Amino acid sequence: MSALRLISRTKLYWGLIAIFLIGVLSSPVSSKGTNIFLSYGNLLDVLRQVSITGLIATGMTAVIITGGIDLSVGSLMAICSVVCAMLLTVPGGTPAAWMAVPAVGLVALFLGAAVVRFVFANLAKSRAGSGFHGVVRLDLLRGTVMPAVAGIVLCALSLWYLLPQVEAKFGVLGVLIAAPCVGLLFGALNGVIIVGGRLQPFIVTLAMMVTALGVARLTAGQNNAVLPVYTGSNATEEFEVLRSLAFGIVPMPGLFFLGAIIIYGAVLRLTPFGRYVYAIGGNEEAARLSGIAAGRVKIATYAVSGLLAGIAAVLYVAQYRQGKPDAGAGLELDAIAAVVIGGTSLMGGRGSLAGTLCGVLIFGLLSNILQLHNINSNLQLVLKGMIIVGTVLVQERNAGELFSHLRLTERGRRPPKRPRRGGRRRKPGLETSEETRMKRRDMLGLAALTAALIATSALSPTSALAQEKKWTIGFSQVTTIEPWRAQFNKDILAEAAKHPDVNLIITDGEDKTEKQVADVENLIRQQVDALLISPKESAGLTGVVQEAIEAKIPVFVLDRNVDTKDYTQFVGGDNKLIGRAAGEYAVELLGGKGKAKGNVVEIWGGMGTEPAHDRHDGFHEFTDKEPGIKYLLDKQSGDWKQDQAYNIMATALRNNEHIDLVYGHNDPMAYGAYLAAKDAGREKEMKFIGIDGLPNEGVQLVNKGELTATFVYATPGAEGLRQAIKYLNGEKVEKEVILPTKKITKENAAEVLKENGINP
Ligand code: FRU
């Protein structure tokens, strides 16, 4: 085999190797002189980080090979994460139990029957001799009675095992059976609708994506609730096993992912089922005509996709210590990208799980490298996009044809000419426009890839320079798109500028728990001297904060808290106190103590965050004492976002003829509600209270009379960094630093603006 053909055949692995080499060569070096990228811990992090997407991508691969697509996997993972977390923490007949127990029973019934039938059918076939290819007919006993008995026995056994767990709480094996069964049934339903209704997989799984999200929310209750899982307290201790290192070597999620790749890979390569999957993707009609039960095979691929989403969900719950309806948001797209990068064709018929493994790893390593270089997260997205397009251009046949073209000309021959319309001969030396286009596309792909890779290795602000500074401090910010966060980052950067001996690395969690966990893991690998974190939510970030603490890194938790008190310090506002101040003022606005009257809309911040709960509790300490106050909404979360609050308010306005006061857990949400009211022409009818009090946001809104009041929630940027430096320099720091608040109304708004150098 010529070298070029070898390269062309193995091109799948070259991308992976190239990324790996770039990682090694460009890696920052720890203070002990070790290559951080290559360190065992870092590579394990990558494996763990890709495992959940990897499991989803594994199921997706077979679906795509049949020519289908599964957009519902993210939502299926969400349902299963909610089911899993609920089973682990809430005993008794919860919605999760009502869903899980019948699901397990049904799957067991079906599985028991199918296995026995399969065995009898194969026995019959082998008895009929090797020349037999037709359909075997089984008698009543072997074809129906025995399979039914086996199914019933298996069903009874599984119920016997699970029902006592409903009474207590589910254990690790219990949820590992239950959640995947729920996923499997939803997945199978996808398949049945697609096959039975002869519908496009795209539209059916899109519909399932939306439906399943609704089911996940209904199951979780309280609108978008997050179900926290803390092992040892509200879940069983053994559940922790799923976030540990198996045999002290491989992270558990990684083991599941690699196991799934190997098992499903073997099924696809070695069994008739696997051959059918490819045949259907190649030409479904032909496959059907040659006697393949195409419908059943397709249903099975969707069922497996759902099953793997269920397994991924259990690992998600273990990893992030929570189940929630938005757990899998956007996951389907990451999975599809990884599958396609791995060389599986979206047209069906072509692809492999080895490819998907490469695709998933390429993605994971790339994120890791970009993060280790502390590349601006917005730029990271651009680079990733370029790399996806580049890799796919190279992976797709185009690159192969480029190679074959080179190979043939190398031997002095030209590639075979396509028969041309009209039969005219092509002039020697002239290429068809298609070939030129193809070459151009290859070149484009390679260029994009090279540019992105060079940019990746060239942009490395941490390197040598950083090492010379005395302290490297990592700050994991949850998001940068909200005004308060932007101010927070400005404050911390301004403070850092005053300390020439400090190298501050800021990461952006992009408002996703999973991304923020990966960011913190990267900072731990970089052995930062101190870690500052403003977490997306409590439960999801607690595990990784503990990891940092175990790695002996002093941790400073800013603004939103986590569920451990083992950190070095907390810096932030007192949200209970702010909530109380808001509640007291609301009572005053509605007529005063003992006389207050009116309809109140409260828009919650993120349900999984401590500030939202504290702001709620504090507020109600005052308002609940007033019998005349009526609450119009039942726990509606706008997740701190202006647009979400607008929508909640728009509905509230439609449903309620009179609203007297809106309490938004932050200013963007209070303002979103104001805009909705204004658009309905009703803004004068009510008062709006928010929290944050940024001079260039809330205070201005109050000054303009759009918000009635806001309460200052100072960003802990400057103070947090000062405290960390103090600690690193050997001084003692207190466990908690609470930043003061201030009520801002029309009366003092202009003054506050002037104080901050803003012309009112
Ligand atoms: C920004 C923000 C602020 C809010 C804080 C609560 O992400 O939503 O508006 O006060 O987080 O943690």
GROMACS .gro file of N, CA, C and O in nm, residues 40-144:
model
  420
   40TYR      N    1  -0.132   1.302   3.367
   40TYR     CA    2  -0.235   1.200   3.376
   40TYR      C    3  -0.367   1.262   3.418
   40TYR      O    4  -0.472   1.237   3.358
   41GLY      N    5  -0.359   1.348   3.517
   41GLY     CA    6  -0.481   1.411   3.568
   41GLY      C    7  -0.553   1.488   3.459
   41GLY      O    8  -0.675   1.480   3.447
   42ASN      N    9  -0.478   1.561   3.378
   42ASN     CA   10  -0.542   1.641   3.274
   42ASN      C   11  -0.609   1.551   3.170
   42ASN      O   12  -0.721   1.576   3.127
   43LEU      N   13  -0.540   1.445   3.131
   43LEU     CA   14  -0.599   1.356   3.029
   43LEU      C   15  -0.722   1.286   3.084
   43LEU      O   16  -0.821   1.266   3.012
   44LEU      N   17  -0.719   1.254   3.212
   44LEU     CA   18  -0.839   1.195   3.274
   44LEU      C   19  -0.954   1.296   3.274
   44LEU      O   20  -1.069   1.261   3.248
   45ASP      N   21  -0.920   1.423   3.302
   45ASP     CA   22  -1.024   1.527   3.298
   45ASP      C   23  -1.092   1.527   3.162
   45ASP      O   24  -1.214   1.533   3.152
   46VAL      N   25  -1.009   1.522   3.056
   46VAL     CA   26  -1.065   1.528   2.921
   46VAL      C   27  -1.159   1.410   2.900
   46VAL      O   28  -1.272   1.426   2.855
   47LEU      N   29  -1.114   1.292   2.939
   47LEU     CA   30  -1.198   1.173   2.919
   47LEU      C   31  -1.331   1.190   2.994
   47LEU      O   32  -1.438   1.161   2.941
   48ARG      N   33  -1.322   1.239   3.116
   48ARG     CA   34  -1.444   1.255   3.194
   48ARG      C   35  -1.534   1.360   3.130
   48ARG      O   36  -1.654   1.342   3.116
   49GLN      N   37  -1.472   1.469   3.085
   49GLN     CA   38  -1.553   1.578   3.028
   49GLN      C   39  -1.625   1.536   2.899
   49GLN      O   40  -1.733   1.585   2.871
   50VAL      N   41  -1.563   1.443   2.822
   50VAL     CA   42  -1.629   1.408   2.696
   50VAL      C   43  -1.726   1.291   2.710
   50VAL      O   44  -1.799   1.259   2.616
   51SER      N   45  -1.726   1.225   2.826
   51SER     CA   46  -1.798   1.098   2.834
   51SER      C   47  -1.948   1.111   2.812
   51SER      O   48  -2.008   1.026   2.746
   52ILE      N   49  -2.007   1.216   2.866
   52ILE     CA   50  -2.152   1.229   2.853
   52ILE      C   51  -2.190   1.256   2.708
   52ILE      O   52  -2.273   1.187   2.650
   53THR      N   53  -2.122   1.355   2.647
   53THR     CA   54  -2.146   1.379   2.505
   53THR      C   55  -2.112   1.253   2.426
   53THR      O   56  -2.179   1.219   2.329
   54GLY      N   57  -2.008   1.185   2.468
   54GLY     CA   58  -1.963   1.065   2.398
   54GLY      C   59  -2.069   0.956   2.396
   54GLY      O   60  -2.094   0.894   2.292
   55LEU      N   61  -2.133   0.934   2.510
   55LEU     CA   62  -2.238   0.832   2.515
   55LEU      C   63  -2.352   0.869   2.421
   55LEU      O   64  -2.406   0.785   2.349
   56ILE      N   65  -2.388   0.996   2.423
   56ILE     CA   66  -2.496   1.042   2.335
   56ILE      C   67  -2.454   1.024   2.189
   56ILE      O   68  -2.532   0.978   2.105
   57ALA      N   69  -2.329   1.059   2.159
   57ALA     CA   70  -2.280   1.048   2.022
   57ALA      C   71  -2.275   0.902   1.976
   57ALA      O   72  -2.294   0.872   1.858
   58THR      N   73  -2.252   0.811   2.071
   58THR     CA   74  -2.246   0.669   2.036
   58THR      C   75  -2.381   0.623   1.981
   58THR      O   76  -2.389   0.560   1.875
   59GLY      N   77  -2.487   0.658   2.054
   59GLY     CA   78  -2.621   0.620   2.007
   59GLY      C   79  -2.655   0.691   1.877
   59GLY      O   80  -2.715   0.634   1.786
   60MET      N   81  -2.613   0.817   1.869
   60MET     CA   82  -2.643   0.899   1.751
   60MET      C   83  -2.578   0.840   1.625
   60MET      O   84  -2.635   0.847   1.516
   61THR      N   85  -2.460   0.781   1.641
   61THR     CA   86  -2.387   0.731   1.524
   61THR      C   87  -2.471   0.629   1.447
   61THR      O   88  -2.487   0.639   1.325
   62ALA      N   89  -2.525   0.530   1.519
   62ALA     CA   90  -2.601   0.426   1.449
   62ALA      C   91  -2.726   0.486   1.385
   62ALA      O   92  -2.762   0.451   1.273
   63VAL      N   93  -2.789   0.580   1.457
   63VAL     CA   94  -2.909   0.644   1.400
   63VAL      C   95  -2.872   0.714   1.269
   63VAL      O   96  -2.941   0.701   1.168
   64ILE      N   97  -2.760   0.785   1.271
   64ILE     CA   98  -2.719   0.860   1.151
   64ILE      C   99  -2.679   0.763   1.039
   64ILE      O  100  -2.707   0.788   0.922
   65ILE      N  101  -2.619   0.652   1.076
   65ILE     CA  102  -2.581   0.556   0.971
   65ILE      C  103  -2.706   0.502   0.900
   65ILE      O  104  -2.704   0.477   0.780
   66THR      N  105  -2.816   0.489   0.974
   66THR     CA  106  -2.938   0.443   0.905
   66THR      C  107  -2.999   0.554   0.819
   66THR      O  108  -3.101   0.534   0.756
   67GLY      N  109  -2.939   0.672   0.824
   67GLY     CA  110  -2.992   0.783   0.746
   67GLY      C  111  -3.085   0.871   0.828
   67GLY      O  112  -3.149   0.960   0.775
   68GLY      N  113  -3.090   0.846   0.958
   68GLY     CA  114  -3.180   0.925   1.044
   68GLY      C  115  -3.106   1.030   1.123
   68GLY      O  116  -2.990   1.061   1.095
   69ILE      N  117  -3.174   1.087   1.220
   69ILE     CA  118  -3.114   1.185   1.312
   69ILE      C  119  -3.195   1.181   1.439
   69ILE      O  120  -3.313   1.148   1.434
   70ASP      N  121  -3.132   1.208   1.552
   70ASP     CA  122  -3.208   1.208   1.677
   70ASP      C  123  -3.184   1.338   1.752
   70ASP      O  124  -3.083   1.355   1.820
   71LEU      N  125  -3.277   1.431   1.737
   71LEU     CA  126  -3.262   1.561   1.804
   71LEU      C  127  -3.314   1.559   1.947
   71LEU      O  128  -3.297   1.655   2.020
   72SER      N  129  -3.374   1.448   1.986
   72SER     CA  130  -3.440   1.448   2.118
   72SER      C  131  -3.347   1.406   2.232
   72SER      O  132  -3.384   1.416   2.347
   73VAL      N  133  -3.226   1.362   2.199
   73VAL     CA  134  -3.141   1.303   2.304
   73VAL      C  135  -3.115   1.394   2.423
   73VAL      O  136  -3.110   1.348   2.537
   74GLY      N  137  -3.097   1.525   2.396
   74GLY     CA  138  -3.071   1.617   2.507
   74GLY      C  139  -3.188   1.619   2.604
   74GLY      O  140  -3.170   1.606   2.725
   75SER      N  141  -3.308   1.629   2.549
   75SER     CA  142  -3.426   1.632   2.636
   75SER      C  143  -3.448   1.498   2.705
   75SER      O  144  -3.491   1.492   2.819
   76LEU      N  145  -3.417   1.388   2.633
   76LEU     CA  146  -3.433   1.257   2.697
   76LEU      C  147  -3.335   1.246   2.815
   76LEU      O  148  -3.369   1.194   2.920
   77MET      N  149  -3.215   1.300   2.795
   77MET     CA  150  -3.120   1.298   2.906
   77MET      C  151  -3.175   1.381   3.022
   77MET      O  152  -3.162   1.343   3.138
   78ALA      N  153  -3.239   1.492   2.988
   78ALA     CA  154  -3.295   1.577   3.093
   78ALA      C  155  -3.401   1.503   3.174
   78ALA      O  156  -3.395   1.499   3.297
   79ILE      N  157  -3.494   1.437   3.105
   79ILE     CA  158  -3.598   1.362   3.177
   79ILE      C  159  -3.532   1.259   3.268
   79ILE      O  160  -3.563   1.246   3.385
   80CYS      N  161  -3.439   1.184   3.208
   80CYS     CA  162  -3.378   1.075   3.285
   80CYS      C  163  -3.298   1.131   3.403
   80CYS      O  164  -3.290   1.069   3.508
   81SER      N  165  -3.239   1.251   3.386
   81SER     CA  166  -3.163   1.307   3.499
   81SER      C  167  -3.259   1.345   3.612
   81SER      O  168  -3.228   1.325   3.729
   82VAL      N  169  -3.375   1.396   3.575
   82VAL     CA  170  -3.474   1.432   3.677
   82VAL      C  171  -3.524   1.305   3.746
   82VAL      O  172  -3.531   1.297   3.869
   83VAL      N  173  -3.556   1.204   3.665
   83VAL     CA  174  -3.604   1.077   3.721
   83VAL      C  175  -3.499   1.020   3.816
   83VAL      O  176  -3.528   0.983   3.930
   84CYS      N  177  -3.375   1.018   3.769
   84CYS     CA  178  -3.268   0.960   3.850
   84CYS      C  179  -3.251   1.035   3.982
   84CYS      O  180  -3.248   0.975   4.089
   85ALA      N  181  -3.245   1.169   3.974
   85ALA     CA  182  -3.222   1.247   4.096
   85ALA      C  183  -3.338   1.231   4.193
   85ALA      O  184  -3.320   1.220   4.314
   86MET      N  185  -3.460   1.225   4.138
   86MET     CA  186  -3.576   1.213   4.225
   86MET      C  187  -3.579   1.075   4.292
   86MET      O  188  -3.606   1.064   4.412
   87LEU      N  189  -3.550   0.972   4.215
   87LEU     CA  190  -3.550   0.837   4.273
   87LEU      C  191  -3.445   0.826   4.383
   87LEU      O  192  -3.464   0.758   4.483
   88LEU      N  193  -3.332   0.895   4.362
   88LEU     CA  194  -3.224   0.886   4.460
   88LEU      C  195  -3.254   0.958   4.590
   88LEU      O  196  -3.203   0.921   4.695
   89THR      N  197  -3.335   1.065   4.578
   89THR     CA  198  -3.347   1.151   4.697
   89THR      C  199  -3.486   1.156   4.760
   89THR      O  200  -3.498   1.190   4.875
   90VAL      N  201  -3.590   1.125   4.681
   90VAL     CA  202  -3.726   1.135   4.738
   90VAL      C  203  -3.792   0.998   4.740
   90VAL      O  204  -3.818   0.940   4.635
   91PRO      N  205  -3.819   0.945   4.859
   91PRO     CA  206  -3.883   0.814   4.865
   91PRO      C  207  -4.033   0.822   4.834
   91PRO      O  208  -4.090   0.931   4.839
   92GLY      N  209  -4.090   0.708   4.801
   92GLY     CA  210  -4.235   0.701   4.783
   92GLY      C  211  -4.280   0.721   4.640
   92GLY      O  212  -4.200   0.722   4.547
   93GLY      N  213  -4.412   0.736   4.625
   93GLY     CA  214  -4.470   0.740   4.490
   93GLY      C  215  -4.457   0.873   4.420
   93GLY      O  216  -4.554   0.942   4.394
   94THR      N  217  -4.335   0.911   4.389
   94THR     CA  218  -4.312   1.037   4.318
   94THR      C  219  -4.343   1.019   4.169
   94THR      O  220  -4.354   0.906   4.121
   95PRO      N  221  -4.355   1.130   4.094
   95PRO     CA  222  -4.374   1.117   3.950
   95PRO      C  223  -4.263   1.032   3.887
   95PRO      O  224  -4.287   0.957   3.791
   96ALA      N  225  -4.142   1.044   3.941
   96ALA     CA  226  -4.030   0.965   3.887
   96ALA      C  227  -4.055   0.816   3.903
   96ALA      O  228  -4.033   0.736   3.813
   97ALA      N  229  -4.105   0.777   4.022
   97ALA     CA  230  -4.131   0.636   4.047
   97ALA      C  231  -4.243   0.587   3.956
   97ALA      O  232  -4.236   0.476   3.900
   98TRP      N  233  -4.344   0.671   3.937
   98TRP     CA  234  -4.455   0.633   3.851
   98TRP      C  235  -4.411   0.613   3.707
   98TRP      O  236  -4.471   0.538   3.631
   99MET      N  237  -4.307   0.683   3.670
   99MET     CA  238  -4.258   0.668   3.535
   99MET      C  239  -4.160   0.550   3.525
   99MET      O  240  -4.165   0.469   3.434
  100ALA      N  241  -4.072   0.542   3.625
  100ALA     CA  242  -3.962   0.447   3.615
  100ALA      C  243  -4.007   0.302   3.633
  100ALA      O  244  -3.967   0.213   3.557
  101VAL      N  245  -4.094   0.277   3.732
  101VAL     CA  246  -4.127   0.138   3.762
  101VAL      C  247  -4.201   0.070   3.645
  101VAL      O  248  -4.159  -0.037   3.599
  102PRO      N  249  -4.306   0.133   3.591
  102PRO     CA  250  -4.369   0.069   3.475
  102PRO      C  251  -4.272   0.057   3.357
  102PRO      O  252  -4.277  -0.042   3.283
  103ALA      N  253  -4.181   0.155   3.342
  103ALA     CA  254  -4.087   0.148   3.230
  103ALA      C  255  -3.998   0.026   3.244
  103ALA      O  256  -3.977  -0.050   3.147
  104VAL      N  257  -3.948   0.004   3.365
  104VAL     CA  258  -3.861  -0.112   3.385
  104VAL      C  259  -3.940  -0.240   3.360
  104VAL      O  260  -3.893  -0.333   3.292
  105GLY      N  261  -4.063  -0.245   3.412
  105GLY     CA  262  -4.146  -0.364   3.394
  105GLY      C  263  -4.165  -0.395   3.246
  105GLY      O  264  -4.146  -0.509   3.201
  106LEU      N  265  -4.197  -0.293   3.172
  106LEU     CA  266  -4.225  -0.310   3.029
  106LEU      C  267  -4.101  -0.358   2.954
  106LEU      O  268  -4.106  -0.451   2.873
  107VAL      N  269  -3.989  -0.292   2.985
  107VAL     CA  270  -3.865  -0.330   2.917
  107VAL      C  271  -3.827  -0.474   2.952
  107VAL      O  272  -3.788  -0.553   2.865
  108ALA      N  273  -3.843  -0.510   3.081
  108ALA     CA  274  -3.808  -0.645   3.123
  108ALA      C  275  -3.896  -0.748   3.051
  108ALA      O  276  -3.847  -0.850   3.001
  109LEU      N  277  -4.026  -0.717   3.045
  109LEU     CA  278  -4.120  -0.807   2.979
  109LEU      C  279  -4.077  -0.831   2.834
  109LEU      O  280  -4.067  -0.946   2.787
  110PHE      N  281  -4.049  -0.724   2.767
  110PHE     CA  282  -4.014  -0.731   2.627
  110PHE      C  283  -3.880  -0.801   2.607
  110PHE      O  284  -3.864  -0.887   2.521
  111LEU      N  285  -3.785  -0.764   2.693
  111LEU     CA  286  -3.649  -0.818   2.679
  111LEU      C  287  -3.649  -0.969   2.702
  111LEU      O  288  -3.592  -1.046   2.624
  112GLY      N  289  -3.716  -1.012   2.810
  112GLY     CA  290  -3.721  -1.154   2.842
  112GLY      C  291  -3.778  -1.232   2.724
  112GLY      O  292  -3.721  -1.333   2.678
  113ALA      N  293  -3.890  -1.183   2.672
  113ALA     CA  294  -3.956  -1.252   2.561
  113ALA      C  295  -3.867  -1.253   2.437
  113ALA      O  296  -3.849  -1.356   2.371
  114ALA      N  297  -3.806  -1.138   2.407
  114ALA     CA  298  -3.726  -1.128   2.285
  114ALA      C  299  -3.606  -1.220   2.289
  114ALA      O  300  -3.573  -1.287   2.190
  115VAL      N  301  -3.541  -1.227   2.405
  115VAL     CA  302  -3.420  -1.310   2.414
  115VAL      C  303  -3.456  -1.457   2.392
  115VAL      O  304  -3.390  -1.528   2.314
  116VAL      N  305  -3.561  -1.503   2.458
  116VAL     CA  306  -3.599  -1.644   2.445
  116VAL      C  307  -3.639  -1.677   2.301
  116VAL      O  308  -3.597  -1.777   2.243
  117ARG      N  309  -3.714  -1.589   2.240
  117ARG     CA  310  -3.753  -1.611   2.100
  117ARG      C  311  -3.633  -1.616   2.009
  117ARG      O  312  -3.622  -1.701   1.919
  118PHE      N  313  -3.540  -1.527   2.035
  118PHE     CA  314  -3.419  -1.519   1.955
  118PHE      C  315  -3.340  -1.651   1.964
  118PHE      O  316  -3.295  -1.706   1.865
  119VAL      N  317  -3.330  -1.702   2.088
  119VAL     CA  318  -3.256  -1.827   2.108
  119VAL      C  319  -3.324  -1.941   2.033
  119VAL      O  320  -3.260  -2.016   1.958
  120PHE      N  321  -3.457  -1.952   2.048
  120PHE     CA  322  -3.528  -2.061   1.979
  120PHE      C  323  -3.517  -2.048   1.828
  120PHE      O  324  -3.497  -2.146   1.756
  121ALA      N  325  -3.527  -1.925   1.780
  121ALA     CA  326  -3.519  -1.905   1.635
  121ALA      C  327  -3.382  -1.949   1.583
  121ALA      O  328  -3.371  -2.014   1.478
  122ASN      N  329  -3.278  -1.917   1.659
  122ASN     CA  330  -3.144  -1.954   1.612
  122ASN      C  331  -3.120  -2.104   1.620
  122ASN      O  332  -3.054  -2.162   1.534
  123LEU      N  333  -3.176  -2.165   1.726
  123LEU     CA  334  -3.165  -2.311   1.737
  123LEU      C  335  -3.230  -2.375   1.615
  123LEU      O  336  -3.176  -2.465   1.552
  124ALA      N  337  -3.350  -2.325   1.583
  124ALA     CA  338  -3.425  -2.381   1.470
  124ALA      C  339  -3.346  -2.363   1.341
  124ALA      O  340  -3.339  -2.452   1.257
  125LYS      N  341  -3.285  -2.246   1.328
  125LYS     CA  342  -3.208  -2.218   1.207
  125LYS      C  343  -3.092  -2.314   1.195
  125LYS      O  344  -3.064  -2.370   1.089
  126SER      N  345  -3.019  -2.334   1.307
  126SER     CA  346  -2.901  -2.419   1.296
  126SER      C  347  -2.943  -2.564   1.271
  126SER      O  348  -2.873  -2.640   1.204
  127ARG      N  349  -3.064  -2.601   1.325
  127ARG     CA  350  -3.113  -2.736   1.297
  127ARG      C  351  -3.145  -2.751   1.148
  127ARG      O  352  -3.125  -2.854   1.087
  128ALA      N  353  -3.193  -2.641   1.089
  128ALA     CA  354  -3.230  -2.647   0.948
  128ALA      C  355  -3.108  -2.654   0.857
  128ALA      O  356  -3.121  -2.673   0.737
  129GLY      N  357  -2.990  -2.636   0.914
  129GLY     CA  358  -2.869  -2.650   0.834
  129GLY      C  359  -2.818  -2.516   0.786
  129GLY      O  360  -2.892  -2.418   0.782
  130SER      N  361  -2.690  -2.514   0.749
  130SER     CA  362  -2.627  -2.387   0.717
  130SER      C  363  -2.679  -2.327   0.587
  130SER      O  364  -2.666  -2.208   0.565
  131GLY      N  365  -2.741  -2.409   0.504
  131GLY     CA  366  -2.788  -2.356   0.377
  131GLY      C  367  -2.920  -2.279   0.390
  131GLY      O  368  -2.964  -2.215   0.297
  132PHE      N  369  -2.980  -2.284   0.509
  132PHE     CA  370  -3.113  -2.226   0.525
  132PHE      C  371  -3.107  -2.074   0.543
  132PHE      O  372  -3.033  -2.022   0.624
  133HIS      N  373  -3.185  -2.001   0.463
  133HIS     CA  374  -3.183  -1.855   0.477
  133HIS      C  375  -3.320  -1.795   0.498
  133HIS      O  376  -3.331  -1.674   0.520
  134GLY      N  377  -3.423  -1.874   0.490
  134GLY     CA  378  -3.561  -1.820   0.497
  134GLY      C  379  -3.599  -1.778   0.638
  134GLY      O  380  -3.517  -1.769   0.728
  135VAL      N  381  -3.727  -1.751   0.656
  135VAL     CA  382  -3.778  -1.712   0.788
  135VAL      C  383  -3.819  -1.838   0.862
  135VAL      O  384  -3.889  -1.923   0.807
  136VAL      N  385  -3.774  -1.852   0.989
  136VAL     CA  386  -3.813  -1.973   1.064
  136VAL      C  387  -3.949  -1.952   1.127
  136VAL      O  388  -3.981  -1.843   1.173
  137ARG      N  389  -4.029  -2.058   1.128
  137ARG     CA  390  -4.159  -2.050   1.196
  137ARG      C  391  -4.147  -2.132   1.324
  137ARG      O  392  -4.108  -2.248   1.321
  138LEU      N  393  -4.181  -2.069   1.438
  138LEU     CA  394  -4.175  -2.141   1.564
  138LEU      C  395  -4.315  -2.185   1.603
  138LEU      O  396  -4.413  -2.118   1.570
  139ASP      N  397  -4.323  -2.300   1.674
  139ASP     CA  398  -4.454  -2.346   1.717
  139ASP      C  399  -4.505  -2.260   1.834
  139ASP      O  400  -4.432  -2.174   1.886
  140LEU      N  401  -4.628  -2.284   1.873
  140LEU     CA  402  -4.691  -2.201   1.977
  140LEU      C  403  -4.610  -2.198   2.106
  140LEU      O  404  -4.587  -2.092   2.166
  141LEU      N  405  -4.559  -2.318   2.145
  141LEU     CA  406  -4.485  -2.328   2.271
  141LEU      C  407  -4.360  -2.241   2.267
  141LEU      O  408  -4.336  -2.158   2.354
  142ARG      N  409  -4.278  -2.264   2.159
  142ARG     CA  410  -4.151  -2.192   2.154
  142ARG      C  411  -4.164  -2.048   2.104
  142ARG      O  412  -4.085  -1.963   2.138
  143GLY      N  413  -4.263  -2.027   2.022
  143GLY     CA  414  -4.276  -1.895   1.962
  143GLY      C  415  -4.350  -1.796   2.051
  143GLY      O  416  -4.326  -1.677   2.046
  144THR      N  417  -4.442  -1.847   2.135
  144THR     CA  418  -4.525  -1.754   2.212
  144THR      C  419  -4.521  -1.783   2.362
  144THR      O  420  -4.486  -1.695   2.443
   0.00000   0.00000   0.00000
